[in-house]
PDB file of C-alpha atoms and ligand atoms in Angstrom:
ATOM      1  CA  MET F 217     111.819  64.793 109.612  1.00  0.00           C
ATOM      2  CA  THR F 218     113.153  66.564 112.683  1.00  0.00           C
ATOM      3  CA  GLU F 219     113.369  70.199 111.708  1.00  0.00           C
ATOM      4  CA  ASN F 220     116.974  71.344 111.678  1.00  0.00           C
ATOM      5  CA  GLY F 221     118.169  74.935 112.194  1.00  0.00           C
ATOM      6  CA  LEU F 222     118.303  75.678 108.479  1.00  0.00           C
ATOM      7  CA  ILE F 223     114.724  74.507 107.927  1.00  0.00           C
ATOM      8  CA  CYS F 224     113.468  76.549 110.914  1.00  0.00           C
ATOM      9  CA  ASP F 225     115.301  79.636 109.635  1.00  0.00           C
ATOM     10  CA  THR F 226     113.861  79.073 106.153  1.00  0.00           C
ATOM     11  CA  VAL F 227     110.322  78.829 107.580  1.00  0.00           C
ATOM     12  CA  ALA F 228     110.908  82.215 109.275  1.00  0.00           C
ATOM     13  CA  PHE F 229     112.355  83.622 106.019  1.00  0.00           C
ATOM     14  CA  VAL F 230     109.313  82.670 103.928  1.00  0.00           C
ATOM     15  CA  GLU F 231     106.855  83.844 106.582  1.00  0.00           C
ATOM     16  CA  ASP F 232     108.548  87.219 106.498  1.00  0.00           C
ATOM     17  CA  PHE F 233     108.902  87.195 102.690  1.00  0.00           C
ATOM     18  CA  PHE F 234     105.223  86.565 101.941  1.00  0.00           C
ATOM     19  CA  GLY F 235     103.921  88.587 104.868  1.00  0.00           C
ATOM     20  CA  ASP F 236     100.197  88.912 104.475  1.00  0.00           C
ATOM     21  CA  LYS F 237     100.012  88.875 100.666  1.00  0.00           C
ATOM     22  CA  GLY F 238      96.423  88.055  99.827  1.00  0.00           C
ATOM     23  CA  ASP F 239      96.523  86.868  96.235  1.00  0.00           C
ATOM     24  CA  GLY F 240      96.862  83.124  96.706  1.00  0.00           C
ATOM     25  CA  HIS F 241     100.609  83.295  97.300  1.00  0.00           C
ATOM     26  CA  ASP F 242     100.550  83.866 101.027  1.00  0.00           C
ATOM     27  CA  ALA F 243     102.776  82.175 103.589  1.00  0.00           C
ATOM     28  CA  GLY F 244      99.855  79.808 104.275  1.00  0.00           C
ATOM     29  CA  HIS F 245     100.187  78.319 100.774  1.00  0.00           C
ATOM     30  CA  THR F 246     103.923  77.795 101.151  1.00  0.00           C
ATOM     31  CA  LEU F 247     103.575  76.189 104.585  1.00  0.00           C
ATOM     32  CA  ARG F 248     100.816  73.842 103.354  1.00  0.00           C
ATOM     33  CA  VAL F 249     102.990  72.830 100.393  1.00  0.00           C
ATOM     34  CA  TYR F 250     105.873  72.211 102.817  1.00  0.00           C
ATOM     35  CA  ARG F 251     103.768  70.001 105.121  1.00  0.00           C
ATOM     36  CA  THR F 252     102.157  68.118 102.218  1.00  0.00           C
ATOM     37  CA  ALA F 253     105.551  67.555 100.599  1.00  0.00           C
ATOM     38  CA  LEU F 254     106.896  66.046 103.825  1.00  0.00           C
ATOM     39  CA  MET F 255     103.837  63.788 103.997  1.00  0.00           C
ATOM     40  CA  LEU F 256     104.258  62.614 100.375  1.00  0.00           C
ATOM     41  CA  ALA F 257     107.986  62.063 101.005  1.00  0.00           C
ATOM     42  CA  GLU F 258     107.156  59.562 103.764  1.00  0.00           C
ATOM     43  CA  ASP F 259     105.988  57.174 101.019  1.00  0.00           C
ATOM     44  CA  GLU F 260     109.195  57.736  99.022  1.00  0.00           C
ATOM     45  CA  PRO F 261     112.058  56.303 101.106  1.00  0.00           C
ATOM     46  CA  GLU F 262     114.660  57.229  98.472  1.00  0.00           C
ATOM     47  CA  CYS F 263     113.885  60.920  98.863  1.00  0.00           C
ATOM     48  CA  ASP F 264     116.348  63.480 100.232  1.00  0.00           C
ATOM     49  CA  VAL F 265     113.892  65.007 102.713  1.00  0.00           C
ATOM     50  CA  GLU F 266     115.986  68.103 103.430  1.00  0.00           C
ATOM     51  CA  VAL F 267     116.077  68.990  99.724  1.00  0.00           C
ATOM     52  CA  VAL F 268     112.305  68.407  99.520  1.00  0.00           C
ATOM     53  CA  ALA F 269     111.699  70.653 102.557  1.00  0.00           C
ATOM     54  CA  LEU F 270     113.859  73.517 101.277  1.00  0.00           C
ATOM     55  CA  ALA F 271     112.466  73.366  97.748  1.00  0.00           C
ATOM     56  CA  ALA F 272     108.887  73.318  99.077  1.00  0.00           C
ATOM     57  CA  LEU F 273     109.556  76.301 101.339  1.00  0.00           C
ATOM     58  CA  LEU F 274     111.298  78.312  98.616  1.00  0.00           C
ATOM     59  CA  HIS F 275     109.264  77.188  95.570  1.00  0.00           C
ATOM     60  CA  ASP F 276     107.362  80.463  95.097  1.00  0.00           C
ATOM     61  CA  VAL F 277     109.871  83.116  96.202  1.00  0.00           C
ATOM     62  CA  ASP F 278     110.952  83.685  92.594  1.00  0.00           C
ATOM     63  CA  ASP F 279     107.504  83.217  91.001  1.00  0.00           C
ATOM     64  CA  TYR F 280     107.133  85.368  87.876  1.00  0.00           C
ATOM     65  CA  LYS F 281     103.665  86.498  88.944  1.00  0.00           C
ATOM     66  CA  LEU F 282     104.960  87.931  92.218  1.00  0.00           C
ATOM     67  CA  ASN F 283     107.938  89.564  90.573  1.00  0.00           C
ATOM     68  CA  LYS F 284     105.979  91.172  87.727  1.00  0.00           C
ATOM     69  CA  GLY F 285     107.811  89.031  85.195  1.00  0.00           C
ATOM     70  CA  VAL F 286     111.274  90.160  86.324  1.00  0.00           C
ATOM     71  CA  GLN F 287     113.754  87.329  86.944  1.00  0.00           C
ATOM     72  CA  SER F 288     114.777  87.197  90.623  1.00  0.00           C
ATOM     73  CA  SER F 289     117.142  84.993  92.611  1.00  0.00           C
ATOM     74  CA  ASN F 290     115.683  85.058  96.096  1.00  0.00           C
ATOM     75  CA  ALA F 291     116.019  81.295  96.661  1.00  0.00           C
ATOM     76  CA  ALA F 292     119.630  81.183  95.438  1.00  0.00           C
ATOM     77  CA  GLY F 293     120.466  84.274  97.506  1.00  0.00           C
ATOM     78  CA  TRP F 294     118.944  82.823 100.662  1.00  0.00           C
ATOM     79  CA  LEU F 295     120.737  79.453 100.346  1.00  0.00           C
ATOM     80  CA  ALA F 296     124.061  81.158  99.551  1.00  0.00           C
ATOM     81  CA  ALA F 297     123.669  83.370 102.629  1.00  0.00           C
ATOM     82  CA  GLN F 298     123.220  80.191 104.705  1.00  0.00           C
ATOM     83  CA  ALA F 299     126.407  78.710 103.161  1.00  0.00           C
ATOM     84  CA  TYR F 300     124.332  75.698 102.087  1.00  0.00           C
ATOM     85  CA  SER F 301     126.074  72.939 100.131  1.00  0.00           C
ATOM     86  CA  PRO F 302     126.447  74.057  96.473  1.00  0.00           C
ATOM     87  CA  GLN F 303     125.500  70.603  95.226  1.00  0.00           C
ATOM     88  CA  LYS F 304     122.268  70.510  97.234  1.00  0.00           C
ATOM     89  CA  THR F 305     121.551  74.147  96.373  1.00  0.00           C
ATOM     90  CA  GLU F 306     121.661  73.130  92.724  1.00  0.00           C
ATOM     91  CA  ALA F 307     119.195  70.315  93.416  1.00  0.00           C
ATOM     92  CA  VAL F 308     116.807  72.710  95.205  1.00  0.00           C
ATOM     93  CA  LEU F 309     116.997  75.323  92.426  1.00  0.00           C
ATOM     94  CA  LYS F 310     116.379  72.692  89.746  1.00  0.00           C
ATOM     95  CA  ILE F 311     113.192  71.606  91.533  1.00  0.00           C
ATOM     96  CA  ILE F 312     111.980  75.211  91.748  1.00  0.00           C
ATOM     97  CA  ASP F 313     112.739  75.692  88.069  1.00  0.00           C
ATOM     98  CA  GLU F 314     110.664  72.645  87.104  1.00  0.00           C
ATOM     99  CA  VAL F 315     107.774  73.007  89.573  1.00  0.00           C
ATOM    100  CA  SER F 316     105.407  75.291  87.663  1.00  0.00           C
ATOM    101  CA  PHE F 317     102.519  74.571  85.369  1.00  0.00           C
ATOM    102  CA  ARG F 318     103.247  76.345  82.069  1.00  0.00           C
ATOM    103  CA  GLY F 319     100.212  75.571  79.938  1.00  0.00           C
ATOM    104  CA  ALA F 320      98.128  72.538  78.950  1.00  0.00           C
ATOM    105  CA  GLY F 321     100.391  71.543  76.078  1.00  0.00           C
ATOM    106  CA  VAL F 322     103.731  72.214  77.788  1.00  0.00           C
ATOM    107  CA  ASP F 323     105.800  69.340  79.190  1.00  0.00           C
ATOM    108  CA  ASP F 324     106.153  69.502  82.973  1.00  0.00           C
ATOM    109  CA  ALA F 325     108.303  66.482  83.691  1.00  0.00           C
ATOM    110  CA  CYS F 326     110.448  66.523  86.838  1.00  0.00           C
ATOM    111  CA  SER F 327     114.000  65.264  86.577  1.00  0.00           C
ATOM    112  CA  THR F 328     114.155  64.049  90.198  1.00  0.00           C
ATOM    113  CA  LEU F 329     111.959  62.226  92.699  1.00  0.00           C
ATOM    114  CA  GLU F 330     112.311  65.190  95.076  1.00  0.00           C
ATOM    115  CA  GLY F 331     110.965  67.460  92.320  1.00  0.00           C
ATOM    116  CA  ALA F 332     107.983  65.155  91.742  1.00  0.00           C
ATOM    117  CA  VAL F 333     107.132  65.290  95.454  1.00  0.00           C
ATOM    118  CA  VAL F 334     107.283  69.106  95.609  1.00  0.00           C
ATOM    119  CA  GLN F 335     105.381  69.560  92.335  1.00  0.00           C
ATOM    120  CA  ASP F 336     102.603  67.218  93.531  1.00  0.00           C
ATOM    121  CA  ALA F 337     102.386  69.031  96.879  1.00  0.00           C
ATOM    122  CA  ASP F 338     102.136  72.424  95.129  1.00  0.00           C
ATOM    123  CA  ARG F 339      99.442  71.111  92.794  1.00  0.00           C
ATOM    124  CA  LEU F 340      97.411  69.563  95.602  1.00  0.00           C
ATOM    125  CA  ASP F 341      97.133  73.072  97.046  1.00  0.00           C
ATOM    126  CA  ALA F 342      95.836  74.360  93.695  1.00  0.00           C
ATOM    127  CA  ILE F 343      92.844  71.948  93.664  1.00  0.00           C
ATOM    128  CA  GLY F 344      90.029  70.983  96.043  1.00  0.00           C
ATOM    129  CA  CYS F 345      88.511  73.465  98.515  1.00  0.00           C
ATOM    130  CA  VAL F 346      91.679  75.489  98.977  1.00  0.00           C
ATOM    131  CA  GLY F 347      92.303  75.537  95.225  1.00  0.00           C
ATOM    132  CA  ILE F 348      88.810  76.882  94.553  1.00  0.00           C
ATOM    133  CA  ILE F 349      89.297  79.700  97.046  1.00  0.00           C
ATOM    134  CA  ARG F 350      92.773  80.550  95.774  1.00  0.00           C
ATOM    135  CA  THR F 351      91.502  80.747  92.199  1.00  0.00           C
ATOM    136  CA  PHE F 352      88.829  83.313  92.978  1.00  0.00           C
ATOM    137  CA  VAL F 353      91.070  85.274  95.344  1.00  0.00           C
ATOM    138  CA  TYR F 354      93.774  85.411  92.665  1.00  0.00           C
ATOM    139  CA  GLY F 355      91.275  86.302  89.917  1.00  0.00           C
ATOM    140  CA  ALA F 356      89.812  89.093  92.059  1.00  0.00           C
ATOM    141  CA  SER F 357      93.286  90.419  92.871  1.00  0.00           C
ATOM    142  CA  ARG F 358      93.863  90.832  89.109  1.00  0.00           C
ATOM    143  CA  GLY F 359      90.416  92.345  88.507  1.00  0.00           C
ATOM    144  CA  ARG F 360      89.258  89.388  86.389  1.00  0.00           C
ATOM    145  CA  PRO F 361      85.605  88.418  85.983  1.00  0.00           C
ATOM    146  CA  MET F 362      84.450  85.182  87.637  1.00  0.00           C
ATOM    147  CA  TYR F 363      82.772  83.966  84.477  1.00  0.00           C
ATOM    148  CA  ASP F 364      81.961  85.165  80.981  1.00  0.00           C
ATOM    149  CA  LYS F 365      80.346  82.781  78.536  1.00  0.00           C
ATOM    150  CA  GLU F 366      81.715  84.841  75.645  1.00  0.00           C
ATOM    151  CA  ILE F 367      85.308  84.007  76.693  1.00  0.00           C
ATOM    152  CA  PRO F 368      85.897  80.273  76.149  1.00  0.00           C
ATOM    153  CA  PRO F 369      88.786  78.467  77.904  1.00  0.00           C
ATOM    154  CA  ARG F 370      91.874  77.722  75.831  1.00  0.00           C
ATOM    155  CA  LEU F 371      94.483  74.995  76.045  1.00  0.00           C
ATOM    156  CA  HIS F 372      97.804  76.823  75.687  1.00  0.00           C
ATOM    157  CA  ASP F 373     100.747  75.203  73.966  1.00  0.00           C
ATOM    158  CA  SER F 374     103.442  77.567  75.237  1.00  0.00           C
ATOM    159  CA  PHE F 375     104.251  79.297  78.514  1.00  0.00           C
ATOM    160  CA  GLU F 376     104.056  82.658  76.758  1.00  0.00           C
ATOM    161  CA  ALA F 377     100.559  81.920  75.469  1.00  0.00           C
ATOM    162  CA  TYR F 378      99.470  80.646  78.915  1.00  0.00           C
ATOM    163  CA  LYS F 379     100.678  83.825  80.640  1.00  0.00           C
ATOM    164  CA  ALA F 380      99.162  86.110  78.019  1.00  0.00           C
ATOM    165  CA  GLY F 381      95.910  84.115  77.809  1.00  0.00           C
ATOM    166  CA  SER F 382      95.187  84.159  81.510  1.00  0.00           C
ATOM    167  CA  ALA F 383      95.461  87.967  81.581  1.00  0.00           C
ATOM    168  CA  GLY F 384      92.333  88.341  79.473  1.00  0.00           C
ATOM    169  CA  GLY F 385      90.537  85.341  80.934  1.00  0.00           C
ATOM    170  CA  THR F 386      88.128  84.482  83.712  1.00  0.00           C
ATOM    171  CA  SER F 387      88.514  82.618  86.983  1.00  0.00           C
ATOM    172  CA  VAL F 388      86.197  79.805  85.823  1.00  0.00           C
ATOM    173  CA  ASN F 389      88.336  79.338  82.701  1.00  0.00           C
ATOM    174  CA  HIS F 390      91.331  78.676  84.941  1.00  0.00           C
ATOM    175  CA  PHE F 391      89.723  75.381  86.008  1.00  0.00           C
ATOM    176  CA  TYR F 392      89.655  74.182  82.373  1.00  0.00           C
ATOM    177  CA  GLU F 393      93.025  75.677  81.433  1.00  0.00           C
ATOM    178  CA  LYS F 394      94.927  74.271  84.423  1.00  0.00           C
ATOM    179  CA  LEU F 395      93.168  72.848  87.475  1.00  0.00           C
ATOM    180  CA  PHE F 396      91.184  69.994  85.845  1.00  0.00           C
ATOM    181  CA  LEU F 397      94.376  68.849  84.093  1.00  0.00           C
ATOM    182  CA  LEU F 398      96.432  68.414  87.267  1.00  0.00           C
ATOM    183  CA  LYS F 399      94.949  65.092  88.463  1.00  0.00           C
ATOM    184  CA  ASP F 400      96.356  63.175  85.486  1.00  0.00           C
ATOM    185  CA  ARG F 401      99.765  64.811  85.827  1.00  0.00           C
ATOM    186  CA  MET F 402     100.446  63.828  89.430  1.00  0.00           C
ATOM    187  CA  LYS F 403     103.760  62.029  89.763  1.00  0.00           C
ATOM    188  CA  THR F 404     103.566  60.197  93.095  1.00  0.00           C
ATOM    189  CA  ALA F 405     101.075  57.480  94.034  1.00  0.00           C
ATOM    190  CA  ALA F 406     100.002  59.244  97.243  1.00  0.00           C
ATOM    191  CA  GLY F 407      99.603  62.558  95.399  1.00  0.00           C
ATOM    192  CA  ARG F 408      97.476  60.950  92.692  1.00  0.00           C
ATOM    193  CA  LYS F 409      95.106  59.451  95.242  1.00  0.00           C
ATOM    194  CA  LEU F 410      94.567  62.763  97.043  1.00  0.00           C
ATOM    195  CA  ALA F 411      94.212  64.611  93.720  1.00  0.00           C
ATOM    196  CA  GLU F 412      91.466  62.294  92.480  1.00  0.00           C
ATOM    197  CA  GLU F 413      89.305  63.020  95.476  1.00  0.00           C
ATOM    198  CA  ARG F 414      89.873  66.790  95.350  1.00  0.00           C
ATOM    199  CA  ASP F 415      89.294  66.853  91.597  1.00  0.00           C
ATOM    200  CA  GLY F 416      85.882  65.189  91.944  1.00  0.00           C
ATOM    201  CA  PHE F 417      84.712  67.785  94.445  1.00  0.00           C
ATOM    202  CA  MET F 418      86.081  70.644  92.347  1.00  0.00           C
ATOM    203  CA  ARG F 419      84.279  69.443  89.189  1.00  0.00           C
ATOM    204  CA  GLU F 420      80.978  69.232  91.002  1.00  0.00           C
ATOM    205  CA  PHE F 421      81.522  72.730  92.392  1.00  0.00           C
ATOM    206  CA  VAL F 422      82.278  74.210  88.956  1.00  0.00           C
ATOM    207  CA  GLU F 423      79.255  72.489  87.381  1.00  0.00           C
ATOM    208  CA  ARG F 424      76.960  73.944  90.030  1.00  0.00           C
ATOM    209  CA  LEU F 425      78.618  77.365  89.880  1.00  0.00           C
ATOM    210  CA  THR F 426      78.269  77.565  86.108  1.00  0.00           C
ATOM    211  CA  ARG F 427      74.564  76.672  86.359  1.00  0.00           C
ATOM    212  CA  GLU F 428      74.052  79.396  88.958  1.00  0.00           C
ATOM    213  CA  LEU F 429      76.006  82.014  87.018  1.00  0.00           C
ATOM    214  CA  ALA F 430      74.331  81.350  83.664  1.00  0.00           C
ATOM    215  CA  PRO F 431      70.801  80.113  84.353  1.00  0.00           C
TER     216      PRO F 431
HETATM  217  P1  ADP S 191     100.882  77.465  92.389  1.00  0.00           P
HETATM  218  O1  ADP S 191     101.450  78.274  93.491  1.00  0.00           O
HETATM  219  O2  ADP S 191      99.917  76.414  92.830  1.00  0.00           O
HETATM  220  O3  ADP S 191     101.901  76.999  91.406  1.00  0.00           O
HETATM  221  P2  ADP S 191     100.216  79.615  90.690  1.00  0.00           P
HETATM  222  O4  ADP S 191     101.489  80.257  91.103  1.00  0.00           O
HETATM  223  O5  ADP S 191     100.052  79.276  89.241  1.00  0.00           O
HETATM  224  O6  ADP S 191      99.917  78.358  91.546  1.00  0.00           O
HETATM  225  O7  ADP S 191      99.004  80.537  91.108  1.00  0.00           O
HETATM  226  C1  ADP S 191      98.612  80.822  92.445  1.00  0.00           C
HETATM  227  C2  ADP S 191      97.135  80.550  92.675  1.00  0.00           C
HETATM  228  O8  ADP S 191      96.355  81.339  91.802  1.00  0.00           O
HETATM  229  C3  ADP S 191      96.767  79.093  92.351  1.00  0.00           C
HETATM  230  O9  ADP S 191      95.752  78.597  93.173  1.00  0.00           O
HETATM  231  C4  ADP S 191      96.323  79.179  90.927  1.00  0.00           C
HETATM  232  O10 ADP S 191      95.481  78.124  90.537  1.00  0.00           O
HETATM  233  C5  ADP S 191      95.650  80.541  90.900  1.00  0.00           C
HETATM  234  N1  ADP S 191      95.749  81.122  89.562  1.00  0.00           N
HETATM  235  C6  ADP S 191      96.827  81.195  88.764  1.00  0.00           C
HETATM  236  N2  ADP S 191      96.522  81.761  87.577  1.00  0.00           N
HETATM  237  C7  ADP S 191      95.209  82.067  87.670  1.00  0.00           C
HETATM  238  C8  ADP S 191      94.258  82.660  86.781  1.00  0.00           C
HETATM  239  N3  ADP S 191      94.621  83.043  85.564  1.00  0.00           N
HETATM  240  N4  ADP S 191      92.985  82.825  87.205  1.00  0.00           N
HETATM  241  C9  ADP S 191      92.607  82.430  88.439  1.00  0.00           C
HETATM  242  N5  ADP S 191      93.435  81.840  89.311  1.00  0.00           N
HETATM  243  C10 ADP S 191      94.711  81.668  88.934  1.00  0.00           C
HETATM  244 NI1   NI S 192     102.956  77.388  94.822  1.00  0.00          NI
END
């Protein structure tokens, strides 16, 4: 897609918004999700690429973890300030609303193809080499231990339980509670293929890590 003025302005907005946050939610994550989403959209000719681009760029600006659980409306505010079409704004906000993982037992269906593309792109950045690094950076930013064999992973059946559970958990548990589950929940063919490869590497890494941490 040729980047239009709105997309360029939105790139600048998110770069400024995330600044140099170092807890896995930096501008680098958002820009990778944006580029991956555009790549996945190339295989989906029916996709509205502008909606995909905006949703990818704005997908984390209202994340509950960044906003300490307080509901924000940064994405809606930004699009309104740009006088963006209300109908497309609604489509973008719906994608953002549906993008997140909310626990192993919680449905994460996407109601649109554009949403599936953005969700897959976000999840691809949570697995593989980058995913491994983000997990430990995030865990460290919250003061969580890397591993504790006395704290077993749990499969949460509600968003509330997932949020509460991860607070007392470990970074290694996050692989079992979320990251290893993502491969089978990918929604586009291209996303699934990339996820399978990244998942294999990640599993080998966690097996080795666990052996080293608990000899
Ligand atoms: P995403 O932006 O991919 O949706 P999240 O917003 O859930 O991911 O979290 C940001 C990063 O931190 C991701 O790489 C994610 O896997 C990681 N993360 C989230 N929760 C935890 C946790 N409880 N322990 C370790 N890493 C976590
Ligand atoms: Ni994200």
